[in-house]
Coordinates of C-alpha atoms and ligand atoms in Angstrom, one line a residue:
X773 CA 126.2 114.3 -155.5
X774 CA 129.6 115.5 -154.3
X775 CA 131.1 118.9 -155.1
X776 CA 134.8 119.6 -155.7
X777 CA 136.6 122.9 -155.6
X778 CA 138.0 124.5 -158.9
X779 CA 141.2 125.0 -157.0
X780 CA 141.5 121.3 -156.2
X781 CA 143.0 121.8 -152.7
X782 CA 139.8 121.3 -150.6
X783 CA 138.1 118.0 -150.0
X784 CA 134.9 117.2 -151.8
X785 CA 131.7 117.9 -149.9
X786 CA 128.0 117.3 -150.1
X787 CA 125.5 119.9 -151.3
X788 CA 124.6 121.3 -147.9
X789 CA 128.2 121.9 -146.9
X790 CA 128.9 123.6 -150.2
X791 CA 125.8 125.7 -149.8
X792 CA 126.6 126.9 -146.3
X793 CA 130.2 127.6 -147.1
X794 CA 129.7 129.5 -150.4
X795 CA 133.4 129.6 -151.2
X796 CA 135.6 126.5 -150.7
X797 CA 138.3 126.8 -148.0
X798 CA 141.0 126.9 -150.7
X799 CA 139.3 129.9 -152.3
X800 CA 137.9 127.8 -155.2
X801 CA 134.3 127.6 -156.5
X802 CA 132.3 124.4 -155.9
X803 CA 131.4 122.3 -159.0
X804 CA 129.2 119.2 -159.3
X805 CA 131.2 116.0 -159.8
X806 CA 129.0 114.7 -162.5
X807 CA 125.8 115.5 -164.5
X808 CA 123.1 112.8 -164.4
X809 CA 121.2 112.5 -167.7
X810 CA 117.8 114.2 -167.4
X811 CA 114.9 112.3 -169.2
X812 CA 111.4 113.1 -168.0
X813 CA 109.3 116.1 -168.9
X814 CA 106.4 117.7 -167.0
X815 CA 103.9 120.4 -167.5
X816 CA 104.4 122.2 -164.2
X817 CA 107.5 124.3 -163.7
X818 CA 108.0 123.3 -160.1
X819 CA 108.1 119.6 -161.2
X820 CA 110.5 120.4 -164.1
X821 CA 112.7 122.0 -161.4
X822 CA 112.4 119.1 -159.1
X823 CA 113.3 116.6 -161.8
X824 CA 116.3 118.7 -162.8
X825 CA 117.6 119.2 -159.3
X826 CA 117.0 115.8 -157.8
X827 CA 120.5 114.5 -158.7
X828 CA 122.2 117.5 -157.1
X829 CA 120.3 118.3 -153.9
X830 CA 119.3 116.0 -151.0
X831 CA 115.7 114.6 -151.5
X832 CA 114.4 115.7 -148.1
X833 CA 112.4 118.9 -148.6
X834 CA 113.2 119.2 -152.3
X835 CA 109.6 119.0 -153.5
X836 CA 108.5 121.6 -151.0
X837 CA 111.5 123.9 -151.8
X838 CA 110.6 123.8 -155.5
X839 CA 106.9 124.3 -155.1
X840 CA 107.4 127.3 -152.7
X841 CA 110.3 128.9 -154.5
X842 CA 108.9 128.6 -158.1
X843 CA 105.3 129.6 -157.5
X844 CA 105.1 131.9 -160.6
X845 CA 104.8 131.2 -164.3
X846 CA 107.7 130.9 -166.8
X847 CA 106.2 131.7 -170.3
X848 CA 107.9 131.3 -173.6
X849 CA 106.7 134.0 -176.0
X850 CA 107.0 134.0 -179.8
X851 CA 108.1 137.3 -181.2
X852 CA 109.1 136.5 -184.8
X853 CA 109.2 133.4 -187.1
X854 CA 112.4 132.1 -185.3
X855 CA 112.6 134.4 -182.4
X856 CA 111.4 133.5 -178.9
X857 CA 111.6 135.1 -175.5
X858 CA 111.6 133.2 -172.1
X859 CA 110.1 135.5 -169.5
X860 CA 112.0 135.0 -166.3
X861 CA 110.6 138.0 -164.4
X862 CA 107.4 136.9 -162.7
X863 CA 109.0 136.4 -159.3
X864 CA 108.4 138.9 -156.5
X865 CA 111.3 141.2 -157.4
X866 CA 110.8 141.1 -161.1
X867 CA 114.1 139.7 -162.2
X868 CA 115.4 136.2 -162.8
X869 CA 117.5 136.4 -159.7
X870 CA 114.4 135.3 -157.8
X871 CA 115.0 131.7 -159.1
X872 CA 118.3 131.4 -157.4
X873 CA 117.6 133.4 -154.3
X874 CA 114.2 131.9 -153.4
X875 CA 115.5 128.3 -153.8
X876 CA 118.7 129.0 -152.0
X877 CA 116.9 130.5 -149.0
X878 CA 114.7 127.4 -148.6
X879 CA 117.7 125.1 -148.9
X880 CA 119.6 127.1 -146.3
X881 CA 116.7 126.8 -143.9
X882 CA 116.7 123.0 -144.3
X883 CA 120.5 122.8 -143.9
X884 CA 120.6 124.9 -140.6
X885 CA 120.8 122.7 -137.5
X886 CA 118.4 123.4 -134.7
X887 CA 119.4 126.6 -132.9
X888 CA 122.2 127.3 -135.4
X889 CA 122.4 130.9 -136.8
X890 CA 124.0 132.1 -140.0
X891 CA 124.9 135.5 -141.3
X892 CA 124.8 136.2 -145.0
X893 CA 126.8 139.1 -146.4
X894 CA 126.1 140.1 -150.0
X895 CA 127.3 143.0 -152.2
X896 CA 124.9 144.1 -154.9
X897 CA 124.6 146.6 -157.7
X898 CA 120.8 146.3 -157.4
X899 CA 119.0 143.1 -158.5
X900 CA 120.8 140.5 -156.3
X901 CA 120.1 142.6 -153.2
X902 CA 116.4 142.8 -153.8
X903 CA 116.0 139.1 -154.7
X904 CA 118.1 137.9 -151.7
X905 CA 116.1 140.3 -149.4
X906 CA 112.8 139.0 -150.6
X907 CA 114.0 135.3 -150.6
X908 CA 115.4 135.3 -147.1
X909 CA 112.9 137.6 -145.4
X910 CA 111.6 136.0 -142.2
X911 CA 113.7 132.8 -142.5
X912 CA 114.5 131.9 -138.9
X913 CA 118.2 131.7 -137.9
X914 CA 119.3 133.7 -141.0
X915 CA 120.5 137.3 -140.8
X916 CA 121.2 139.1 -144.2
X917 CA 123.5 142.1 -144.7
X918 CA 123.2 143.7 -148.1
X919 CA 125.9 146.2 -149.1
X920 CA 124.8 148.5 -151.9
X921 CA 126.5 151.6 -153.3
X922 CA 124.9 154.9 -152.3
X923 CA 123.3 156.7 -155.2
X924 CA 124.1 154.0 -157.7
X925 CA 121.0 151.8 -157.7
X926 CA 117.6 152.8 -159.1
X927 CA 114.9 154.1 -156.7
X928 CA 112.8 151.0 -157.1
X929 CA 115.8 148.7 -156.6
X930 CA 116.6 150.5 -153.4
X931 CA 113.0 150.4 -152.1
X932 CA 113.0 146.7 -152.7
X933 CA 116.0 146.3 -150.3
X934 CA 115.4 148.8 -147.6
X935 CA 111.7 148.3 -146.7
X936 CA 111.9 144.7 -145.3
X937 CA 113.5 145.3 -141.9
X938 CA 113.5 142.2 -139.5
X939 CA 116.3 139.9 -140.5
X940 CA 117.2 141.9 -143.6
X941 CA 119.8 144.7 -143.0
X942 CA 120.2 147.0 -145.9
X943 CA 123.5 148.9 -145.7
X944 CA 123.9 152.0 -147.9
X945 CA 127.6 152.2 -148.3
X946 CA 129.4 155.5 -149.1
X947 CA 131.3 154.1 -152.1
X948 CA 130.8 152.3 -155.4
X949 CA 129.9 148.7 -156.2
X950 CA 133.6 147.7 -156.3
X951 CA 134.0 149.0 -152.8
X952 CA 131.0 147.0 -151.6
X953 CA 132.3 143.9 -153.3
X954 CA 135.7 144.3 -151.9
X955 CA 134.4 144.8 -148.3
X956 CA 132.1 141.8 -148.6
X957 CA 135.1 139.7 -149.9
X958 CA 137.3 140.9 -147.0
X959 CA 134.7 140.1 -144.4
X960 CA 134.0 136.6 -146.0
X961 CA 137.7 135.9 -146.4
X962 CA 138.5 136.7 -142.7
X963 CA 138.8 133.2 -141.2
X964 CA 138.3 134.5 -137.6
X965 CA 135.1 136.4 -138.5
X966 CA 133.8 133.4 -140.4
X967 CA 134.1 131.2 -137.4
X968 CA 132.8 133.8 -134.9
X969 CA 129.8 134.9 -137.0
X970 CA 129.1 131.7 -139.1
X971 CA 129.3 133.7 -142.3
X972 CA 128.2 132.8 -145.8
X973 CA 127.6 134.4 -149.2
X974 CA 124.6 134.7 -151.5
X975 CA 126.4 135.8 -154.6
X976 CA 126.4 133.5 -157.6
X977 CA 129.7 132.1 -156.5
X978 CA 127.4 130.0 -154.2
X979 CA 126.5 126.7 -155.9
X980 CA 123.2 126.9 -154.2
X981 CA 122.2 129.9 -156.2
X982 CA 123.5 128.5 -159.5
X983 CA 121.9 125.1 -159.6
X984 CA 118.2 126.4 -159.4
X985 CA 118.9 128.3 -162.6
X986 CA 119.2 125.1 -164.7
X987 CA 115.5 124.2 -164.7
X988 CA 114.4 127.2 -166.8
X989 CA 116.6 126.0 -169.7
X990 CA 114.7 122.7 -169.8
X991 CA 111.4 124.7 -169.6
X992 CA 112.5 126.7 -172.6
X993 CA 113.4 123.6 -174.6
X994 CA 110.2 121.8 -173.7
X995 CA 107.9 124.7 -174.5
X996 CA 109.7 125.3 -177.8
X997 CA 109.0 121.7 -178.8
X998 CA 105.5 121.1 -177.3
X999 CA 103.9 124.5 -177.5
X1000 CA 105.4 125.7 -180.8
X1001 CA 106.2 122.4 -182.5
X1002 CA 109.8 123.2 -183.2
X1003 CA 112.0 120.1 -183.2
X1004 CA 115.4 121.7 -184.1
X1005 CA 118.0 122.5 -181.4
X1006 CA 117.7 126.2 -180.5
X1007 CA 120.4 128.8 -180.0
X1008 CA 120.0 130.3 -176.5
X1009 CA 121.0 133.9 -175.9
X1010 CA 121.8 134.7 -172.2
X1011 CA 122.3 138.3 -171.1
X1012 CA 125.3 137.9 -168.9
X1013 CA 127.3 139.7 -166.2
X1014 CA 128.8 137.3 -163.7
X1015 CA 128.0 134.4 -166.0
X1016 CA 126.0 132.5 -163.4
X1017 CA 123.0 132.0 -165.6
X1018 CA 125.2 130.9 -168.5
X1019 CA 127.1 128.4 -166.3
X1020 CA 123.8 126.9 -165.3
X1021 CA 123.0 126.6 -169.0
X1022 CA 126.2 124.7 -169.6
X1023 CA 125.4 122.4 -166.7
X1024 CA 121.9 121.8 -168.3
X1025 CA 123.6 121.0 -171.6
X1026 CA 125.8 118.4 -169.9
X1027 CA 122.5 116.8 -168.7
X1028 CA 121.2 116.6 -172.2
X1029 CA 119.5 119.9 -172.9
X1030 CA 119.1 120.2 -176.6
X1031 CA 120.9 123.4 -177.6
X1032 CA 122.9 124.3 -180.7
X1033 CA 125.2 126.7 -178.6
X1034 CA 124.8 129.5 -176.2
X1035 CA 125.4 133.2 -176.9
X1036 CA 126.6 135.4 -174.0
X1037 CA 125.2 138.8 -174.7
X1038 CA 127.3 141.3 -172.7
X1039 CA 127.7 145.0 -172.4
X1040 CA 130.9 147.1 -173.0
X1041 CA 132.4 146.2 -169.6
X1042 CA 132.8 142.5 -170.2
X1043 CA 136.3 141.1 -171.0
X1044 CA 135.0 137.7 -172.2
X1045 CA 134.6 138.5 -175.9
X1046 CA 138.2 139.7 -176.1
X1047 CA 139.3 136.6 -174.2
X1048 CA 137.6 134.3 -176.7
X1049 CA 139.1 136.2 -179.6
X1050 CA 142.7 136.6 -178.3
X1051 CA 143.0 134.4 -175.3
X1052 CA 143.8 137.0 -172.5
X1053 CA 141.6 138.5 -169.9
X1054 CA 142.1 142.2 -169.4
X1055 CA 141.2 143.9 -166.2
X1056 CA 139.9 147.5 -166.0
X1057 CA 137.4 149.7 -164.2
X1058 CA 133.8 149.2 -165.0
X1059 CA 131.8 152.0 -166.4
X1060 CA 128.0 152.5 -165.8
X1061 CA 125.8 151.3 -168.7
X1062 CA 122.0 151.0 -169.2
X1063 CA 122.2 147.3 -168.3
X1064 CA 123.7 148.0 -164.9
X1065 CA 123.1 144.5 -163.5
X1066 CA 125.7 143.3 -166.1
X1067 CA 128.4 145.9 -165.4
X1068 CA 131.0 143.3 -164.7
X1069 CA 134.5 143.2 -166.1
X1070 CA 135.8 139.8 -165.0
X1071 CA 132.9 137.5 -164.4
X1072 CA 133.4 135.4 -161.2
X1073 CA 131.8 132.3 -162.8
X1074 CA 134.3 132.2 -165.6
X1075 CA 136.5 129.9 -163.6
X1076 CA 133.6 127.4 -163.5
X1077 CA 133.2 127.6 -167.3
X1078 CA 136.9 127.0 -167.9
X1079 CA 136.9 124.1 -165.4
X1080 CA 133.7 122.6 -166.9
X1081 CA 135.4 122.7 -170.4
X1082 CA 138.6 121.1 -169.0
X1083 CA 140.5 124.3 -169.8
X1084 CA 140.1 123.6 -173.5
X1085 CA 139.5 126.7 -175.6
X1086 CA 138.1 124.6 -178.5
X1087 CA 135.4 123.2 -176.2
X1088 CA 134.7 126.6 -174.8
X1089 CA 134.3 128.1 -178.3
X1090 CA 132.0 125.2 -179.3
X1091 CA 129.7 125.8 -176.3
X1092 CA 129.4 129.5 -176.4
X1093 CA 129.9 132.7 -178.4
X1094 CA 130.1 136.2 -176.9
X1095 CA 128.7 139.4 -178.4
X1096 CA 129.3 142.9 -177.0
X1097 CA 126.3 145.3 -177.2
X1098 CA 126.8 149.0 -176.7
X1099 CA 124.3 151.3 -175.0
X1100 CA 123.3 152.8 -178.4
X1101 CA 122.5 149.3 -179.7
X1102 CA 120.6 148.5 -176.5
X1103 CA 118.4 151.6 -176.9
X1104 CA 117.9 150.7 -180.6
X1105 CA 116.8 147.2 -179.6
X1106 CA 114.3 148.5 -177.0
X1107 CA 112.9 150.8 -179.7
X1108 CA 112.8 148.3 -182.6
X1109 CA 111.4 145.4 -180.5
X1110 CA 108.4 147.6 -179.5
X1111 CA 108.1 149.0 -183.0
X1112 CA 108.3 145.6 -184.8
X1113 CA 106.6 143.3 -182.4
X1114 CA 104.7 145.5 -180.0
X1115 CA 106.7 144.0 -177.2
X1116 CA 108.4 146.0 -174.4
X1117 CA 111.8 144.9 -173.0
X1118 CA 114.1 146.0 -170.3
X1119 CA 117.7 147.0 -171.2
X1120 CA 119.2 143.7 -170.2
X1121 CA 116.8 141.7 -172.3
X1122 CA 117.4 144.3 -175.1
X1123 CA 121.1 143.4 -175.0
X1124 CA 120.1 139.8 -175.6
X1125 CA 117.8 140.7 -178.5
X1126 CA 120.5 142.8 -180.3
X1127 CA 122.8 139.8 -179.9
X1128 CA 120.1 137.5 -181.3
X1129 CA 119.8 139.7 -184.4
X1130 CA 123.6 139.5 -184.9
X1131 CA 123.6 135.7 -184.7
X1132 CA 120.7 135.4 -187.1
X1133 CA 122.8 137.5 -189.6
X1134 CA 125.8 135.2 -189.2
X1135 CA 124.2 132.2 -191.0
X1136 CA 121.6 131.2 -188.4
X1137 CA 118.5 132.9 -189.8
X1138 CA 116.5 129.6 -189.8
X1139 CA 117.5 128.3 -186.4
X1140 CA 115.1 129.1 -183.5
X1141 CA 116.7 131.5 -181.2
X1142 CA 115.5 131.8 -177.6
X1143 CA 116.5 135.0 -175.7
X1144 CA 116.2 135.0 -171.9
X1145 CA 114.2 138.0 -170.7
X1146 CA 116.0 138.7 -167.4
X1147 CA 114.0 141.6 -165.9
X1148 CA 110.6 143.2 -166.1
X1149 CA 110.7 146.4 -168.1
X1150 CA 109.0 148.4 -165.3
X1151 CA 112.1 147.7 -163.1
X1152 CA 114.1 149.8 -165.5
X1153 CA 111.3 152.2 -166.3
X1154 CA 113.3 155.4 -166.8
X1155 CA 115.3 154.0 -169.7
X1156 CA 112.4 152.1 -171.3
X1157 CA 110.0 155.1 -171.1
X1158 CA 112.6 157.5 -172.5
X1159 CA 113.2 155.2 -175.5
X1160 CA 109.7 154.1 -176.3
X1161 CA 107.9 157.3 -175.2
X1162 CA 105.4 155.1 -173.4
X1163 CA 104.3 155.3 -169.8
X1164 CA 104.7 152.0 -168.1
X1165 CA 102.4 150.6 -165.5
X1166 CA 104.1 149.5 -162.3
X1167 CA 103.1 145.9 -161.4
X1168 CA 101.3 145.6 -158.0
X1169 CA 104.1 143.6 -156.3
X1170 CA 106.6 146.4 -157.1
X1171 CA 104.2 149.2 -156.3
X1172 CA 103.6 148.0 -152.7
X1173 CA 107.2 148.8 -151.6
X1174 CA 106.7 152.5 -152.6
X1175 CA 104.5 153.2 -149.7
X1176 CA 106.6 151.4 -147.1
X1177 CA 109.0 153.0 -144.6
X1178 CA 112.8 152.9 -145.2
X1179 CA 114.9 150.9 -142.8
X1180 CA 118.2 151.5 -144.4
X1181 CA 121.4 151.8 -142.4
X1182 CA 124.1 154.2 -143.7
X1183 CA 127.7 153.0 -143.5
X1184 CA 131.1 154.3 -144.5
X1185 CA 133.1 152.2 -147.0
X1186 CA 135.1 150.5 -144.2
X1187 CA 135.3 146.8 -143.3
X1188 CA 135.7 147.6 -139.5
X1189 CA 132.6 149.8 -139.4
X1190 CA 130.5 147.3 -141.3
X1191 CA 131.7 144.4 -139.0
X1192 CA 130.6 146.5 -136.1
X1193 CA 127.1 146.8 -137.6
X1194 CA 127.0 143.1 -138.2
X1195 CA 128.1 142.3 -134.6
X1196 CA 125.6 144.8 -133.2
X1197 CA 122.7 143.0 -135.0
X1198 CA 123.4 139.5 -133.4
Ligands
PLP2136 C1 122.1 139.6 -162.8 C2 121.5 140.0 -164.0 C3 122.0 139.6 -165.3 C4 123.3 138.8 -165.4 O1 123.2 137.5 -164.9 P1 124.6 136.7 -164.5 O2 124.1 135.4 -164.0 O3 125.3 137.5 -163.5 O4 125.4 136.6 -165.8 C5 121.3 139.9 -166.4 N1 120.1 140.6 -166.4 C6 119.6 141.0 -165.2 C7 118.3 141.8 -165.2 C8 120.2 140.7 -164.0 O5 119.7 141.1 -162.8

């Protein structure tokens, strides 16, 4: 498989080059040139993943990457007659970002030449940082620098980033998420530094983090059919921020995934619903919401979606709808999901469940709807406990970090100072 840049001014490259670069030299995002039809099914998720990814990633080491990266279950739960939830939070950091980060880390290890070193710089509002830290911890030749905003991530999210040490450098930046993202972009966009330090990114602009999110869509479709005997095409609801997961869903659809259409369930920050309605993307400051991992105004993967649909708004509208969910509706969905089904959801999944209810009301009450459950409720315990009045148990793999020592590095919101920290760690 070759990968082209959405900007069209860089040569096509193979998977490993696209993976190590992150962004194409012309500033574009890498896209697969074609989508091989996917036929076979399997009962083990690691094999489902391997079958899905084999057309996109070199064969050497692929089986091992899949078995090691996807060593946790991916259950599809039935909540109501036509309502299903795909639980994507059984990885080590309890969010679906483990799928992308764990696979990407193993592929980077394979792509590194003997003696070669790489430095990964990533900005995070919480979940990406912990998944990337856990995925890359102890990988030889890889140094990771995580930039997170001081005081803006939850206590558990922070502990999951700052307690690794070793090749994981967690930088607490005196600024907000936008500052972190801007500094990361400046560092990654500095051609001199890129050469000197062999820099790459681990955000979902990297195709290597996006592709390993395709397999769980096939898992959902197969379980709907074989476990629950439903033969109709489902509607799949995707809680979305940067639209990486949704882009992977569209790729899976191009490979033959049976799906009626996708629903991007977003919070009040997202400009996509207005864009689909009136055709212009507005830009404004993000405000903190209960679903903080989706506090994104202009999703970076939107360029991929537009490119994938050939820039045709009719095709985009056929493939996906977008529904905005407010914090009040999010809280109401957490409450009613527990009340009605005895099922506890985190705020991001709750955004999806509210959107699912809206879609069912708009003439799809008989169609099976699958909502992606993107995080374990314990990860967003404060909100969930307040709304449900329950006390949640913290899963063991999350509890262990609470006793570990912090190895965080404090940094000002300045590119120069952060570059100094990176250089000092070489
Ligand atoms: C990152 C994240 C999302 C949004 O995913 P995108 O691929 O950025 O759209 C949703 N829910 C949770 C819990 C997340 O961590």
